[in-house]
Short mmCIF file of C-alpha atoms and ligand atoms in Angstrom, two decimals:
data_model
loop_
_atom_site.label_atom_id
_atom_site.label_comp_id
_atom_site.label_asym_id
_atom_site.label_seq_id
_atom_site.Cartn_x
_atom_site.Cartn_y
_atom_site.Cartn_z
CA MET A 1 -24.94 -18.64 -18.57
CA THR A 2 -22.76 -16.23 -16.62
CA ARG A 3 -21.09 -17.10 -13.40
CA ALA A 4 -20.24 -14.75 -10.56
CA PRO A 5 -16.49 -14.09 -10.39
CA ALA A 6 -14.74 -16.18 -7.77
CA PRO A 7 -13.72 -14.21 -4.70
CA ARG A 8 -10.01 -13.43 -4.74
CA PRO A 9 -8.33 -14.63 -1.56
CA GLY A 10 -6.39 -11.96 0.30
CA ARG A 11 -8.12 -9.16 -1.58
CA ALA A 12 -10.95 -8.46 0.82
CA GLY A 13 -11.01 -4.75 0.04
CA PRO A 14 -8.87 -1.67 -0.22
CA ASP A 15 -5.56 -1.80 1.61
CA HIS A 16 -6.16 0.85 4.25
CA ALA A 17 -2.60 0.69 5.61
CA ALA A 18 -1.15 1.47 2.18
CA MET A 19 -3.69 4.26 1.71
CA LEU A 20 -2.81 5.88 5.00
CA ARG A 21 0.89 5.45 4.21
CA VAL A 22 0.69 7.23 0.86
CA ASP A 23 -1.52 9.98 2.29
CA GLN A 24 0.92 10.66 5.10
CA ALA A 25 3.78 10.66 2.58
CA GLY A 26 1.96 13.24 0.47
CA GLU A 27 1.29 15.52 3.41
CA TYR A 28 4.87 15.08 4.56
CA GLY A 29 6.15 16.00 1.11
CA ALA A 30 3.83 19.00 0.90
CA ALA A 31 5.01 20.31 4.26
CA ARG A 32 8.62 19.97 3.08
CA ILE A 33 7.90 21.76 -0.22
CA TYR A 34 6.42 24.74 1.63
CA ALA A 35 9.34 24.71 4.07
CA GLY A 36 11.73 24.87 1.11
CA GLN A 37 9.82 27.74 -0.47
CA LEU A 38 9.76 29.71 2.79
CA ALA A 39 13.49 29.10 3.32
CA VAL A 40 14.15 30.89 0.03
CA LEU A 41 11.46 33.56 0.03
CA GLY A 42 11.71 34.30 3.75
CA GLY A 43 9.17 36.30 5.69
CA ARG A 44 9.81 39.46 3.69
CA HIS A 45 8.16 38.37 0.49
CA ALA A 46 4.54 39.30 -0.18
CA MET A 47 3.71 35.68 -0.97
CA ALA A 48 5.25 34.39 2.24
CA ARG A 49 2.02 35.01 4.15
CA GLU A 50 0.05 32.90 1.71
CA ILE A 51 2.62 30.12 1.85
CA GLU A 52 2.78 30.22 5.65
CA HIS A 53 -0.98 29.77 5.77
CA MET A 54 -0.78 26.75 3.43
CA ALA A 55 2.12 25.32 5.42
CA ALA A 56 0.12 25.54 8.67
CA GLN A 57 -2.73 23.62 7.04
CA GLU A 58 -0.29 20.96 5.77
CA ASP A 59 0.99 20.57 9.33
CA ARG A 60 -2.55 19.89 10.51
CA HIS A 61 -3.05 17.28 7.77
CA LEU A 62 0.30 15.66 8.53
CA ASN A 63 -0.24 15.57 12.30
CA HIS A 64 -3.64 13.97 11.82
CA PHE A 65 -2.25 11.19 9.61
CA ASN A 66 0.73 10.72 11.94
CA ALA A 67 -1.68 10.14 14.83
CA MET A 68 -3.82 7.75 12.78
CA MET A 69 -0.71 5.78 11.77
CA ALA A 70 0.41 5.50 15.39
CA ARG A 71 -3.04 4.29 16.47
CA ARG A 72 -3.30 1.78 13.62
CA GLN A 73 0.35 0.74 13.84
CA VAL A 74 1.01 1.58 10.21
CA ARG A 75 4.64 2.29 9.35
CA PRO A 76 5.57 5.32 7.24
CA THR A 77 6.94 4.88 3.76
CA LEU A 78 10.58 3.79 3.67
CA LEU A 79 11.08 6.70 1.28
CA GLN A 80 10.34 9.32 3.95
CA PRO A 81 14.02 10.34 4.33
CA PHE A 82 14.11 10.84 0.55
CA TRP A 83 10.90 12.91 0.55
CA HIS A 84 12.39 14.98 3.37
CA VAL A 85 15.17 16.09 1.04
CA ALA A 86 13.35 15.97 -2.31
CA GLY A 87 10.33 17.94 -1.08
CA PHE A 88 12.48 20.68 0.42
CA ALA A 89 14.65 20.78 -2.72
CA LEU A 90 11.62 21.08 -5.00
CA GLY A 91 10.20 23.91 -2.90
CA ALA A 92 13.51 25.75 -2.71
CA ALA A 93 14.30 25.30 -6.42
CA SER A 94 10.89 26.56 -7.50
CA ALA A 95 11.19 29.60 -5.24
CA ILE A 96 14.68 30.35 -6.56
CA ILE A 97 13.25 30.51 -10.09
CA GLY A 98 10.76 33.01 -8.69
CA PRO A 99 7.57 33.39 -6.64
CA GLU A 100 5.41 32.58 -9.65
CA ALA A 101 7.34 29.36 -10.23
CA ALA A 102 6.82 28.52 -6.55
CA MET A 103 3.08 28.99 -7.11
CA ALA A 104 3.24 26.90 -10.31
CA CYS A 105 4.84 24.12 -8.27
CA THR A 106 2.08 24.38 -5.66
CA ALA A 107 -0.68 24.35 -8.29
CA ALA A 108 0.82 21.25 -9.91
CA VAL A 109 1.34 19.39 -6.62
CA GLU A 110 -2.13 20.19 -5.33
CA THR A 111 -3.72 19.17 -8.63
CA GLU A 112 -2.18 15.71 -8.26
CA ILE A 113 -3.02 15.44 -4.55
CA ASP A 114 -6.62 16.42 -5.30
CA ARG A 115 -6.79 13.73 -7.99
CA HIS A 116 -5.22 11.17 -5.68
CA TYR A 117 -7.69 11.95 -2.90
CA SER A 118 -10.66 11.70 -5.28
CA GLU A 119 -9.48 8.30 -6.50
CA GLN A 120 -8.91 7.14 -2.94
CA LEU A 121 -12.37 8.23 -1.82
CA ASP A 122 -13.85 6.23 -4.71
CA ALA A 123 -11.81 3.18 -3.71
CA LEU A 124 -12.70 3.52 -0.03
CA GLY A 125 -16.44 3.80 -0.55
CA ASP A 126 -17.94 3.37 2.92
CA THR A 127 -15.27 0.99 4.22
CA ASP A 128 -13.35 3.44 6.44
CA ALA A 129 -15.27 6.49 7.62
CA GLU A 130 -12.40 7.83 9.71
CA LEU A 131 -10.01 7.90 6.75
CA SER A 132 -12.65 9.16 4.30
CA ASP A 133 -13.65 12.00 6.62
CA ALA A 134 -10.03 13.14 6.93
CA VAL A 135 -9.48 12.94 3.18
CA VAL A 136 -12.63 14.97 2.42
CA ASP A 137 -11.60 17.58 4.98
CA PHE A 138 -8.02 17.90 3.70
CA GLN A 139 -8.90 17.66 0.02
CA ALA A 140 -11.00 20.82 0.34
CA GLU A 141 -7.92 22.69 1.60
CA GLU A 142 -5.70 21.24 -1.15
CA VAL A 143 -8.14 22.65 -3.70
CA GLU A 144 -7.96 26.01 -1.90
CA HIS A 145 -4.16 25.86 -2.14
CA ARG A 146 -4.31 25.14 -5.86
CA ASN A 147 -6.78 27.97 -6.47
CA ALA A 148 -4.75 30.40 -4.34
CA ALA A 149 -1.61 29.48 -6.30
CA LEU A 150 -3.37 30.05 -9.64
CA ALA A 151 -4.76 33.36 -8.38
CA ALA A 152 -1.23 34.37 -7.32
CA GLY A 153 0.03 34.02 -10.88
CA ALA A 154 1.21 30.41 -11.15
CA GLU A 155 0.49 30.41 -14.88
CA ARG A 156 2.77 33.43 -15.41
CA ALA A 157 5.80 31.36 -14.32
CA PRO A 158 8.49 30.88 -16.96
CA ALA A 159 7.91 27.71 -19.03
CA TYR A 160 4.73 27.05 -17.04
CA PRO A 161 3.45 24.04 -19.07
CA LEU A 162 6.85 22.32 -18.88
CA LEU A 163 7.37 23.13 -15.20
CA SER A 164 3.85 22.04 -14.32
CA GLY A 165 4.15 18.84 -16.34
CA ILE A 166 7.42 17.85 -14.69
CA VAL A 167 6.14 18.48 -11.17
CA ARG A 168 2.90 16.61 -11.85
CA MET A 169 4.82 13.65 -13.27
CA GLY A 170 7.08 13.66 -10.20
CA CYS A 171 4.05 13.68 -7.90
CA ARG A 172 2.47 10.74 -9.69
CA ALA A 173 5.69 8.79 -9.35
CA ALA A 174 5.95 9.74 -5.68
CA ILE A 175 2.38 8.60 -5.05
CA ALA A 176 2.95 5.29 -6.83
CA LEU A 177 6.22 4.66 -4.98
CA SER A 178 4.90 5.61 -1.55
CA THR A 179 1.94 3.26 -1.94
CA ARG A 180 4.25 0.32 -2.65
CA ILE A 181 7.34 1.10 -0.54
FE1 FE2 B 201 -2.31 18.70 2.74
FE1 FE2 B 202 -1.93 21.38 0.29
#
């Protein structure tokens, strides 16, 4: 005869504060990556327009999560000062390699953010409509960013598989760290 598993005390459901924290960290990092790319490419480059458009959308995502965190009294990740520097550095470094490497970086980052948001939506179920609605809304734009980056020649970047793999691994680590810290 099978018995129902005992309820685990303190594990009533998904940790919404941690979810909001990691989402805000991701949007913060994305905004810094685009800022780094634009600092290198400047307004003169043909791809700057595309990146400026993505950056404006990241600002909307970030502002929304900032407001939700203030309302819910959720603190940002302690790693935010690090993401401030690391995100900008990643964006700038990729753009220095070239515009296609910048797009490869974007495609890799957005692939991981898309995956993260899908996993989070699964975990949330119907427990937090406000957070789920925001994630669905923003995820659609992250997918647009990834597709725009691929269309702009991300895969023509030098050492694309290596570059993409490194950035994706970094994003996974950043997501794991920002959930815990
Ligand atoms: Fe975003
Ligand atoms: Fe994005």
